[in-house]
mmCIF file of C-alpha atoms (C1' of nucleotides) in Angstrom:
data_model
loop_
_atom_site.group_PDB
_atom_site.id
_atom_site.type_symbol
_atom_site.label_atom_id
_atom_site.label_comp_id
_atom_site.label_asym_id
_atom_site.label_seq_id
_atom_site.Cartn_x
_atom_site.Cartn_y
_atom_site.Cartn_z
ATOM 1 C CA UNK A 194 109.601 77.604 101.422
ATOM 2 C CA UNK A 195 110.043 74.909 104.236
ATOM 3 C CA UNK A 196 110.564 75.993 107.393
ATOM 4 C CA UNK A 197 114.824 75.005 108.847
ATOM 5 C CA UNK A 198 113.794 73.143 111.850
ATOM 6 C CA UNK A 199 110.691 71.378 110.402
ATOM 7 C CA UNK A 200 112.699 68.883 108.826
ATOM 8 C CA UNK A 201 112.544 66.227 111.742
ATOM 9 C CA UNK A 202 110.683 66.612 115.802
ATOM 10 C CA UNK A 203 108.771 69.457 113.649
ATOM 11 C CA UNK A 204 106.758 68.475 111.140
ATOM 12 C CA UNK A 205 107.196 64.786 111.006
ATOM 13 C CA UNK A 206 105.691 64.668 114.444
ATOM 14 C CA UNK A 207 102.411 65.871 113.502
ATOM 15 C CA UNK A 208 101.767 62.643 111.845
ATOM 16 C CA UNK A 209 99.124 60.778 113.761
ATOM 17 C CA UNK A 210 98.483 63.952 115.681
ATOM 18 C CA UNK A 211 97.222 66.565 113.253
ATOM 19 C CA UNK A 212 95.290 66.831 110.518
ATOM 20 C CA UNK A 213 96.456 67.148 107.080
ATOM 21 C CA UNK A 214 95.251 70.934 106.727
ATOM 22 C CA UNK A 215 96.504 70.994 110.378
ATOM 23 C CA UNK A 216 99.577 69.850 109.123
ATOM 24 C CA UNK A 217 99.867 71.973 106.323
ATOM 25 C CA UNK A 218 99.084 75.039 108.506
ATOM 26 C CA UNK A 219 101.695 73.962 111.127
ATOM 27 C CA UNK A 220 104.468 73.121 108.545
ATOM 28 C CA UNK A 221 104.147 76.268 106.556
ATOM 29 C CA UNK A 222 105.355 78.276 109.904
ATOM 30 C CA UNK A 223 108.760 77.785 111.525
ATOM 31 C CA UNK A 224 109.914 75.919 114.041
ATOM 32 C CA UNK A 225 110.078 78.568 116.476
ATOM 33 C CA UNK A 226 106.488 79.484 115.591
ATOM 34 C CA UNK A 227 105.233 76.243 116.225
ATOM 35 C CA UNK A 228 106.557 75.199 119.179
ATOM 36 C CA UNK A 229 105.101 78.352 120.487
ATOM 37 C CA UNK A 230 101.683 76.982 119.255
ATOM 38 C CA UNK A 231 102.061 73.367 120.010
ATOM 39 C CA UNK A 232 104.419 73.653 123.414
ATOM 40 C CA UNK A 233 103.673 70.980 125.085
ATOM 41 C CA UNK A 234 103.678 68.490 121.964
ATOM 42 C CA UNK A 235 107.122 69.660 121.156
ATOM 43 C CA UNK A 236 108.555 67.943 124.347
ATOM 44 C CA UNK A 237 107.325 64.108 123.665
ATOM 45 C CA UNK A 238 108.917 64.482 120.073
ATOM 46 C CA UNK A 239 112.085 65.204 121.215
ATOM 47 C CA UNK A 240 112.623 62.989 123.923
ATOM 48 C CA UNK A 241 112.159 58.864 124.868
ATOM 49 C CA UNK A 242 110.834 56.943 121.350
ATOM 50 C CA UNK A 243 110.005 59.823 119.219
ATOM 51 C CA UNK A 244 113.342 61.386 119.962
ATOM 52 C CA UNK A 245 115.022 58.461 118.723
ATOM 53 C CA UNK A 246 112.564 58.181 115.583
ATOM 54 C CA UNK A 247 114.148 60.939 114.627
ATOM 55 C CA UNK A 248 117.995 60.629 115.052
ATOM 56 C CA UNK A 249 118.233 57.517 112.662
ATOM 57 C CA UNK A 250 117.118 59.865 110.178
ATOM 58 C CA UNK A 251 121.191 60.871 110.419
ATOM 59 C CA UNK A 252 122.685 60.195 107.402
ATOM 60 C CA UNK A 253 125.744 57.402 108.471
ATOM 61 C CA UNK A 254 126.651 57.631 105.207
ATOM 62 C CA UNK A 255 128.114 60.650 105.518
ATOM 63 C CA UNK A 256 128.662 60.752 109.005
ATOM 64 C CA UNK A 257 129.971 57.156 109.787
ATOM 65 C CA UNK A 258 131.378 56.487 105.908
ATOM 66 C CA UNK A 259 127.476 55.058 105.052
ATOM 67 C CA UNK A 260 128.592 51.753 106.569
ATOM 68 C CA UNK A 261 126.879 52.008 109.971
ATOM 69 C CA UNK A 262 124.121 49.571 109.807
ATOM 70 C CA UNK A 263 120.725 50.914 110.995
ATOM 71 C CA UNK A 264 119.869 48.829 113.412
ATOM 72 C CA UNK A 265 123.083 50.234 115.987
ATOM 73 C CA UNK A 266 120.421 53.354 115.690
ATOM 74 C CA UNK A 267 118.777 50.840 118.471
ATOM 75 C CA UNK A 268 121.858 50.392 120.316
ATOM 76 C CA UNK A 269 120.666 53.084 122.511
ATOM 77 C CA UNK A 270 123.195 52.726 125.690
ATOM 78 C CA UNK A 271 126.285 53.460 123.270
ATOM 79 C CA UNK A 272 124.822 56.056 120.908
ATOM 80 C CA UNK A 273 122.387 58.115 122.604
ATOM 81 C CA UNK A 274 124.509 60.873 123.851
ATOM 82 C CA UNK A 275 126.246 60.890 120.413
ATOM 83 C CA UNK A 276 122.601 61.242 118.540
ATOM 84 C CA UNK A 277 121.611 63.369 120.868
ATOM 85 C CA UNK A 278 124.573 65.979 120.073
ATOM 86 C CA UNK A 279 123.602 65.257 116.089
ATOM 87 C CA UNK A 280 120.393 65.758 116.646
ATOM 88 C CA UNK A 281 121.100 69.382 117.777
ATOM 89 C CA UNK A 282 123.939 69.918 115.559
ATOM 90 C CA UNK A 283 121.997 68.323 112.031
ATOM 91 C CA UNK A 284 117.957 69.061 112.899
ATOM 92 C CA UNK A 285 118.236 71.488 110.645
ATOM 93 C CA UNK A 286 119.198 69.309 107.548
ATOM 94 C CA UNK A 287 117.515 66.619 105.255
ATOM 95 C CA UNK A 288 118.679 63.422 106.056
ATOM 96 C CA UNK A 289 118.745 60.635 103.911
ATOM 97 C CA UNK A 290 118.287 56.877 105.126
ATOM 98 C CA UNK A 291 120.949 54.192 105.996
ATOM 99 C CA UNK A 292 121.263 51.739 103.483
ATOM 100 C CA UNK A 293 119.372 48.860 105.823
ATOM 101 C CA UNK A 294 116.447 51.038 106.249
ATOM 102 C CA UNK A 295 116.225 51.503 102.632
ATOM 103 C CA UNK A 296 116.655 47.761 101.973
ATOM 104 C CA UNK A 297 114.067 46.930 104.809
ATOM 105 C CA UNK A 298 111.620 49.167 102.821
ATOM 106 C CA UNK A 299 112.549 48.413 99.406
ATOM 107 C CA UNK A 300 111.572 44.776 100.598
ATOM 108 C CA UNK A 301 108.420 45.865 102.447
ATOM 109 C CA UNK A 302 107.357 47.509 99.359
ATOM 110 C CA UNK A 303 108.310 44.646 97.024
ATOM 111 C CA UNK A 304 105.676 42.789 99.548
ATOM 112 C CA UNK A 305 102.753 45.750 98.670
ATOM 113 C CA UNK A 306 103.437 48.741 97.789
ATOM 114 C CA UNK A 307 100.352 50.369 99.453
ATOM 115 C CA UNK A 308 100.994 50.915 102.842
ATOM 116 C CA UNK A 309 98.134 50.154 105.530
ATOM 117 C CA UNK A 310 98.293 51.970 108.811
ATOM 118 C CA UNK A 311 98.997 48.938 111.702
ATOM 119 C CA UNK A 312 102.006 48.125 108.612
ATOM 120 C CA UNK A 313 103.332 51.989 108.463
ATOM 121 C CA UNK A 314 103.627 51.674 112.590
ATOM 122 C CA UNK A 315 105.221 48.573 112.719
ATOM 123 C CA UNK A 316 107.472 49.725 110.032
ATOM 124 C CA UNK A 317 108.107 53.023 111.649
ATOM 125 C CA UNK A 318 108.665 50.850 115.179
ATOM 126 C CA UNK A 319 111.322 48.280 112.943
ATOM 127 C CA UNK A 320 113.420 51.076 111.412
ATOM 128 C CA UNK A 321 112.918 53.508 114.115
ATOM 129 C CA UNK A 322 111.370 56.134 112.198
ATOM 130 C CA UNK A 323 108.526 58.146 112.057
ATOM 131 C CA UNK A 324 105.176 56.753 110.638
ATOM 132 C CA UNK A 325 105.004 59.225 108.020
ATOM 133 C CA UNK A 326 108.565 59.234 107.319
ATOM 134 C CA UNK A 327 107.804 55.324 106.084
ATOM 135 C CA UNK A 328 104.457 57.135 104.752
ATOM 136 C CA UNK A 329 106.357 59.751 102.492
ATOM 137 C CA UNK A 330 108.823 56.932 101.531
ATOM 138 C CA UNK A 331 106.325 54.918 100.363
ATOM 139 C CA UNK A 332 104.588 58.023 98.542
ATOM 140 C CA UNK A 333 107.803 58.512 96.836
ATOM 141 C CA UNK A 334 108.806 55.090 96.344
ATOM 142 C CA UNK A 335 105.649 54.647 93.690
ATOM 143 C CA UNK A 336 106.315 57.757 92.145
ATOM 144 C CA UNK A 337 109.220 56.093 91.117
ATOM 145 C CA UNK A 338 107.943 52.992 90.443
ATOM 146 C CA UNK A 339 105.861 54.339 88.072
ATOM 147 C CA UNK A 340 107.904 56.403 86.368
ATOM 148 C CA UNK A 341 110.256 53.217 85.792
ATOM 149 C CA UNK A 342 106.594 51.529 85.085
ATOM 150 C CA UNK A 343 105.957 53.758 82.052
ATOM 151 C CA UNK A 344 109.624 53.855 80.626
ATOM 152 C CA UNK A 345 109.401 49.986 80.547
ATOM 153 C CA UNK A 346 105.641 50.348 79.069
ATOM 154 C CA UNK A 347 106.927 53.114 76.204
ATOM 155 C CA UNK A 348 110.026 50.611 75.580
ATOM 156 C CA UNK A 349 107.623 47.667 74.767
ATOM 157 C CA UNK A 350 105.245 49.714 72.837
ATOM 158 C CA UNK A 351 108.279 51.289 71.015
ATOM 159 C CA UNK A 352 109.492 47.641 70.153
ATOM 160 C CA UNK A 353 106.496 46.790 68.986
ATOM 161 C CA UNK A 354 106.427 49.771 67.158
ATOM 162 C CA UNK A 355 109.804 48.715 65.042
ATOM 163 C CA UNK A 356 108.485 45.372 64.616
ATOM 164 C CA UNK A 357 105.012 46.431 62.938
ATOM 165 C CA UNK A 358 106.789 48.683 60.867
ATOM 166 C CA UNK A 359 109.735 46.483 59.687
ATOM 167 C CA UNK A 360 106.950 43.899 58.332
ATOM 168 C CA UNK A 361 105.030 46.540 56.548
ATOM 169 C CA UNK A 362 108.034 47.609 54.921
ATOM 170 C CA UNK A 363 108.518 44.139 53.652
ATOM 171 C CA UNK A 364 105.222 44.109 53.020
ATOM 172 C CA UNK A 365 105.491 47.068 50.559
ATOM 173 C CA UNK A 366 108.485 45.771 49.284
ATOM 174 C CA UNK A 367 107.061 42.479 48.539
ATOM 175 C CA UNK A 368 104.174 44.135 46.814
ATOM 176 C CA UNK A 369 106.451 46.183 44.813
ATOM 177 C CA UNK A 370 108.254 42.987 43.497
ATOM 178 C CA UNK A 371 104.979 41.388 42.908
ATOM 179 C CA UNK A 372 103.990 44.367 40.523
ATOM 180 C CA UNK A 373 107.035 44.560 38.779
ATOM 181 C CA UNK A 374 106.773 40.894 38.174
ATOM 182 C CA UNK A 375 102.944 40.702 36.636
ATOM 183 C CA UNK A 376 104.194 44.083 34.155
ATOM 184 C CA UNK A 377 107.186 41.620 33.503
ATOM 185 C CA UNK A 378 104.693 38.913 32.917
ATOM 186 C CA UNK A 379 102.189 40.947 30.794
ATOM 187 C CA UNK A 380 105.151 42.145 28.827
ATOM 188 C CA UNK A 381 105.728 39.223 28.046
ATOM 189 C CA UNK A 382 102.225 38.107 26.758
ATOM 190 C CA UNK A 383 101.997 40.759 24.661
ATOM 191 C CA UNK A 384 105.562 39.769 23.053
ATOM 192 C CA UNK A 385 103.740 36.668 22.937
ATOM 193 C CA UNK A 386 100.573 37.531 21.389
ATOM 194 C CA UNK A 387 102.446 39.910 18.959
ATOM 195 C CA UNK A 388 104.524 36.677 17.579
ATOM 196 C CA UNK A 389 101.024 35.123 16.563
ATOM 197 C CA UNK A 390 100.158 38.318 14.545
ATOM 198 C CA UNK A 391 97.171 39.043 16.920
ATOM 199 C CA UNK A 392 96.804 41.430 19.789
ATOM 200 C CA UNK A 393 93.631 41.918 21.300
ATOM 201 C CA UNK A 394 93.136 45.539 22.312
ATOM 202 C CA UNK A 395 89.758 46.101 24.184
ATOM 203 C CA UNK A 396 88.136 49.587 24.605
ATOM 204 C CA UNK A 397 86.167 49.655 27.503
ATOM 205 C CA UNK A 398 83.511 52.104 28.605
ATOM 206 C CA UNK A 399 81.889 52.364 31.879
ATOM 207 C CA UNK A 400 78.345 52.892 32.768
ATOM 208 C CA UNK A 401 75.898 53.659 34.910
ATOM 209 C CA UNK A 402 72.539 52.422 35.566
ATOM 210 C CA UNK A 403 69.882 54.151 36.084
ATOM 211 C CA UNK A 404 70.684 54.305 39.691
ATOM 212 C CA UNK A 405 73.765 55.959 39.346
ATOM 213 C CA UNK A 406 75.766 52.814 40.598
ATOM 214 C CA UNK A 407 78.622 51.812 38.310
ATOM 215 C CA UNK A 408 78.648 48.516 35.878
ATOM 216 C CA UNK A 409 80.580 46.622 34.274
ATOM 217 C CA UNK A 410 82.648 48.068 31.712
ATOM 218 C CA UNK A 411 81.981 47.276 27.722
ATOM 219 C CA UNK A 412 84.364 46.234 25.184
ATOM 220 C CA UNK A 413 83.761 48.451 22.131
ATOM 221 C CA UNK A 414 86.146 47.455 20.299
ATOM 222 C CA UNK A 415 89.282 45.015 19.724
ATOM 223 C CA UNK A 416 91.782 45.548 16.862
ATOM 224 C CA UNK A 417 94.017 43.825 15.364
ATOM 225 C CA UNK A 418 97.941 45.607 16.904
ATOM 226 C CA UNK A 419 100.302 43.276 15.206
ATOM 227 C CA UNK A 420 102.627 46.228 14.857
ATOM 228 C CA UNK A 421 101.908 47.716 18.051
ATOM 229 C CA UNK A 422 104.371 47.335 21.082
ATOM 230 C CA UNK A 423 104.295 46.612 24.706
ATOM 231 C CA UNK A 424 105.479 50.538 25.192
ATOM 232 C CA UNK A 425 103.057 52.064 23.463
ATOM 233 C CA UNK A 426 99.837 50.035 24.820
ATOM 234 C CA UNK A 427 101.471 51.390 28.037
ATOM 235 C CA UNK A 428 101.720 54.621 26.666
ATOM 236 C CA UNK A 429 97.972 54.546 25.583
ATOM 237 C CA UNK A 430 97.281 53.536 29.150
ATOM 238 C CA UNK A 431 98.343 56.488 30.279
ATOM 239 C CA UNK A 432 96.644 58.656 28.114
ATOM 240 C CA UNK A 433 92.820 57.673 27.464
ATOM 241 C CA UNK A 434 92.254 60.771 27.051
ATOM 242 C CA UNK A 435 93.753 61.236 23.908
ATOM 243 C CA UNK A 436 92.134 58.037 22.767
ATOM 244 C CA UNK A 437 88.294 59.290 23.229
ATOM 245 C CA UNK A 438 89.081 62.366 21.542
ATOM 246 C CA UNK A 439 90.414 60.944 18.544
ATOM 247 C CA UNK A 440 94.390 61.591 19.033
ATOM 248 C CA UNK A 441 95.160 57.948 19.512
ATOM 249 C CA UNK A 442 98.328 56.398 17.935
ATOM 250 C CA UNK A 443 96.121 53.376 17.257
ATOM 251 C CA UNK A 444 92.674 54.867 16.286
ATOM 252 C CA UNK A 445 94.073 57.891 14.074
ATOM 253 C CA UNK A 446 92.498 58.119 10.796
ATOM 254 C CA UNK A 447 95.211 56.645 9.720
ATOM 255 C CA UNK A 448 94.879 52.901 10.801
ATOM 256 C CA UNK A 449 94.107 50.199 8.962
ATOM 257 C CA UNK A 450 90.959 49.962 11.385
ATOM 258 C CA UNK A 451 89.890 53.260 11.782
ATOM 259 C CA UNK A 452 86.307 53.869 11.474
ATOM 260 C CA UNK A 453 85.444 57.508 12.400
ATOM 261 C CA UNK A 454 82.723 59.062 13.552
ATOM 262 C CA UNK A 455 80.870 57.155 16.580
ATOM 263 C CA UNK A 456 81.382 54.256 15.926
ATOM 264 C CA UNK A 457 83.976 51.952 16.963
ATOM 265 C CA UNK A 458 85.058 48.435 15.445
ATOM 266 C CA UNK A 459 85.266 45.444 17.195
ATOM 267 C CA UNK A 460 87.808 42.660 15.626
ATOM 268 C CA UNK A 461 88.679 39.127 16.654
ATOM 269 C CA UNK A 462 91.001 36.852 15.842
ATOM 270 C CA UNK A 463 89.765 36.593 12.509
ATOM 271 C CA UNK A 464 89.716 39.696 11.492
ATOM 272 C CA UNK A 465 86.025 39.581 11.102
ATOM 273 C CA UNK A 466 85.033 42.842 12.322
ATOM 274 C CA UNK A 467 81.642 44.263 14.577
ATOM 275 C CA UNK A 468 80.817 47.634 14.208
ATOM 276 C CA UNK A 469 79.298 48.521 17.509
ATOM 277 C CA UNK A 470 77.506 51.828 18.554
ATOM 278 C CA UNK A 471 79.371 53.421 21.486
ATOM 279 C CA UNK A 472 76.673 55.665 22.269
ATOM 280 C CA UNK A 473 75.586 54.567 26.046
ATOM 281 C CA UNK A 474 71.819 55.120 25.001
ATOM 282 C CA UNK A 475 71.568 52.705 22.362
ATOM 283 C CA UNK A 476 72.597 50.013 24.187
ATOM 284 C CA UNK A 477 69.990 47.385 25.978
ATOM 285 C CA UNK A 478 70.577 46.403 29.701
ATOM 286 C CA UNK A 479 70.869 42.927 28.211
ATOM 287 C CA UNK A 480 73.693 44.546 26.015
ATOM 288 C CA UNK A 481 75.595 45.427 28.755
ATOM 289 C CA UNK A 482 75.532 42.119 30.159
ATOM 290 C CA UNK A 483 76.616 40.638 26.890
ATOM 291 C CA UNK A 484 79.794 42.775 26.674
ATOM 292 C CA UNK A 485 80.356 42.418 30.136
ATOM 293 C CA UNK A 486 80.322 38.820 29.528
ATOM 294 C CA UNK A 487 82.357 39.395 26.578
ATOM 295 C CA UNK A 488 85.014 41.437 27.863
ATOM 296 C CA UNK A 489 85.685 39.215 31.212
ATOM 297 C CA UNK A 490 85.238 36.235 29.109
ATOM 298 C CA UNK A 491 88.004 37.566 26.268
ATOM 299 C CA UNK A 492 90.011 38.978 29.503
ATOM 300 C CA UNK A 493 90.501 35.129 30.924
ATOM 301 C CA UNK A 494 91.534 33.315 27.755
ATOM 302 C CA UNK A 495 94.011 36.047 27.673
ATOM 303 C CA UNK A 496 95.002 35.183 31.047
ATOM 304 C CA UNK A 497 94.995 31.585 30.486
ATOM 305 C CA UNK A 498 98.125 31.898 28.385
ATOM 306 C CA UNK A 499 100.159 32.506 32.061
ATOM 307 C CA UNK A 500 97.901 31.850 34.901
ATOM 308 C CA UNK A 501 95.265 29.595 35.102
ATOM 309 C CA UNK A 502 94.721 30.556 38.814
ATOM 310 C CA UNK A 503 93.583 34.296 38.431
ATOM 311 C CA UNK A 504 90.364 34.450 36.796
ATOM 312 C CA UNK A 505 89.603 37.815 35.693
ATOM 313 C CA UNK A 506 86.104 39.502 36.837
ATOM 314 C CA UNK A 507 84.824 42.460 36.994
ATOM 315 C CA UNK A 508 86.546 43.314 40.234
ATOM 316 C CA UNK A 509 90.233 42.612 39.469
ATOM 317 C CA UNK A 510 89.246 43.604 35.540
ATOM 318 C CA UNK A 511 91.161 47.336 36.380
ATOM 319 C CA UNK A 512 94.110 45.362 37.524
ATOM 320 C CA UNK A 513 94.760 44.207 34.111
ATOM 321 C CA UNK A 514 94.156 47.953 32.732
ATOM 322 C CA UNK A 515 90.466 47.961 32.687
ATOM 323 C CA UNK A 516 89.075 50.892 34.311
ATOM 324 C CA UNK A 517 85.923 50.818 36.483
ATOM 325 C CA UNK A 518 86.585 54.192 37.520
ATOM 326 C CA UNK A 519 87.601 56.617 35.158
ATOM 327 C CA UNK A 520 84.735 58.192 32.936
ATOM 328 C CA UNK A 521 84.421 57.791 29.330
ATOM 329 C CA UNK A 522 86.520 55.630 27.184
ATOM 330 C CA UNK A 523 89.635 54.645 27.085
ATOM 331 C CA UNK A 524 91.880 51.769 26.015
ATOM 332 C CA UNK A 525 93.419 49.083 27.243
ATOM 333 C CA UNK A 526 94.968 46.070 26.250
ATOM 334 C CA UNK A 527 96.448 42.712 27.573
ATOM 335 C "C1'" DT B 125 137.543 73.143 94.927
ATOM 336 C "C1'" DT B 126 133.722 74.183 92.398
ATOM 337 C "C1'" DG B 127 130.060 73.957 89.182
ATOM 338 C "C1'" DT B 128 126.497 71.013 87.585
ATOM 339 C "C1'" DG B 129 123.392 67.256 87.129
ATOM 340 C "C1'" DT B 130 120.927 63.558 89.619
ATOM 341 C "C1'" DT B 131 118.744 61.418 93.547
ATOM 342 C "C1'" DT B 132 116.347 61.491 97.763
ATOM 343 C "C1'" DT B 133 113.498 63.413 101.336
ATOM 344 C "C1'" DA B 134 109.849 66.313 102.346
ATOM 345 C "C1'" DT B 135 106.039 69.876 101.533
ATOM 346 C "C1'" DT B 136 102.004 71.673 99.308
ATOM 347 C "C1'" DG B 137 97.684 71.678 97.155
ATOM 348 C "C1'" DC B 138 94.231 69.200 95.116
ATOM 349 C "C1'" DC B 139 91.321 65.152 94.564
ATOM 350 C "C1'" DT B 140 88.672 61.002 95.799
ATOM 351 C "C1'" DC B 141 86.569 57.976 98.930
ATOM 352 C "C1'" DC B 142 84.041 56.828 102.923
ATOM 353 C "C1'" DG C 27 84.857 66.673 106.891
ATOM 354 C "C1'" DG C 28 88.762 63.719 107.694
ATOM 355 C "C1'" DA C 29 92.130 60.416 105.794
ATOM 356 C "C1'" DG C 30 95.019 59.148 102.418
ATOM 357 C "C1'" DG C 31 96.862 59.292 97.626
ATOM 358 C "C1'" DC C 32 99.054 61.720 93.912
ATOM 359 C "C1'" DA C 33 101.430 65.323 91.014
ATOM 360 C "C1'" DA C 34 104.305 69.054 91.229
ATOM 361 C "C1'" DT C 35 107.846 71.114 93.425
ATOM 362 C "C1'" DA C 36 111.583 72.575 96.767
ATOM 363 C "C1'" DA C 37 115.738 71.756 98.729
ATOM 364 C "C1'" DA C 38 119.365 68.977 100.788
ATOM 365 C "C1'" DA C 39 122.497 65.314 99.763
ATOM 366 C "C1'" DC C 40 125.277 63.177 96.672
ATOM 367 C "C1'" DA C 41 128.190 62.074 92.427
ATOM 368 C "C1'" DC C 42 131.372 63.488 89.267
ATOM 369 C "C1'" DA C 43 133.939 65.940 85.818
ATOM 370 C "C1'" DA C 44 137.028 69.860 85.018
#
DNA sequence: TTGTGTTTTATTGCCTCC
DNA sequence: GGAGGCAATAAAACACAA
């Protein structure tokens, strides 16, 4: 690919000179080629200034033990002879910078890191290189920065990352403990209730208006669930299916309360019972308010027992076990 | 000493800006 | 259209373990 020979007084020499496509062109021949195209150009390169551009390029690391500070590359009465034999002997090889130049341009580019033209000359002057040797360093100096640039981004973000998802996790855990704790709570309500003799047990149905929006639900019934544990409300909760179509543990034909047919009864606390119609089309808009009123009304003294602070409505209403999604009946209690 | 991985220097081709 | 920047890449130099 690139040309032996191009490496320094070739190519580098163009800069200022050429062209980029110029350059291109000129750097994708050899050495021989182009000094038989350039001729003349080749000699200023390789003598006086340009000439000595060029040998600092020598590695002294591995020629003088890396210890050989750059700036002897200006001691011209002692070395030139000695560069000059290097130059002929390494032209042919990459050469890497002395450690001063590199600090002198690590420091220019800690300064800015763009280079403008008057700096790349003096620069190029300073270290004794060629302007777009101190061009290409610069080129490859940001590459590098910016590599290092998005490491250090992708390490922050990463961070941040672990953070964020550490405090959702306690988050979740925290709502997890919270949940457990109102079922432990509820639990023990219903414990609670069941010592007074009394459970309420509300069947609520959801409707819709005439809009299609969703409503409040309606209590159809309550009944009386003395005998009726915490378990098996749960277990009801879980299947309201089985409760609309008649399978229920608590509304089999076999309760004390059972009424059949469409028709489902409503008890309170004193056993006094309603018989209310569950068929949606026989009950009045104003009906629905009513048991909506009722059921969020009945929900809160409930609530009361524990936790004066969390009023139920019709929002938080499914929290408790009240359903404003599902379709048709179903039963829940608390 | 040698094989291998990393770093550094330099080229190439494309893009944007003026 | 030229100048300069950037990404991708080549290749030499270097580091280091086996």
């Amino acid at each position: 690919m690139m040309a032996p020979g191009m490496l320094y007084g070739g190519a580098s020499n163009f800069d200022g000179v050429f062209s980029q496509k110029q350059r291109n062109m000129y750097s994708s021949t050899t050495a021989t080629a182009a000094k038989e195209h350039l001729g003349p150009l080749f000699a200023p390169a390789c003598s006086s200034s340009s000439f000595l551009g060029s040998s600092s390029m020598v590695s002294f690391r591995g020629v003088n033990g890396g210890k050989r500070p750059f700036f002897d590359s200006f001691d011209q009465e002692d070395n030139e002879a000695d560069e000059f034999g290097e130059y002929f002997h390494q032209a042919e090889k990459k050469r890497r910078l002395t450690d001063n130049q590199v600090q002198f341009l690590e420091k220019s580019f800690g300064e800015e890191n763009k280079l403008e033209p008057e700096r790349k000359v003096q620069l190029a002057k300073e270290l004794g290189l060629q302007p777009r040797q101190i061009a290409i360093w610069f080129q490859n100096r940001r590459a590098r920065w910016k590599t290092k640039q998005l490491e250090k981004d992708y390490d922050e973000l990463r961070n941040r990352y672990d953070i964020l998802k550490s405090n959702y996790n306690n988050l979740l855990k925290e709502k997890e403990d919270l949940t457990a704790e109102v079922f432990q709570l509820t639990d023990k309500l219903l414990v609670k209730e069941k010592g007074n003799g009394q459970l309420a047990l509300c069947v609520v149905q959801k409707h819709s208006d005439a809009s299609g929006k969703e409503t409040v639900a309606d209590p159809i019934s309550r009944v009386e669930l003395s005998n009726v544990s915490a378990a098996q409300v749960l277990k009801q909760q879980q299947q309201p299916e089985d409760l609309s179509s008649g399978k229920s543990d608590i509304f089999d034909s076999e309760s004390p309360h059972y009424t059949g047919g469409g028709h489902s009864t409503f008890i309170d606390q004193d056993d006094s019972a309603y018989v209310l119609e569950t068929e949606q089309s026989e009950l009045s808009q104003d009906d629905d308010e009513k048991f909506s009123k009722t059921i969020l009304s009945t929900a809160n003294q409930l609530g009361k027992c524990d936790d004066d602070d969390f009023p139920v409505t019709s929002t938080n209403l499914s929290y408790f076990g009240f359903p404003v999604e599902d379709q048709g009946f179903g039963f829940w209690t608390y």
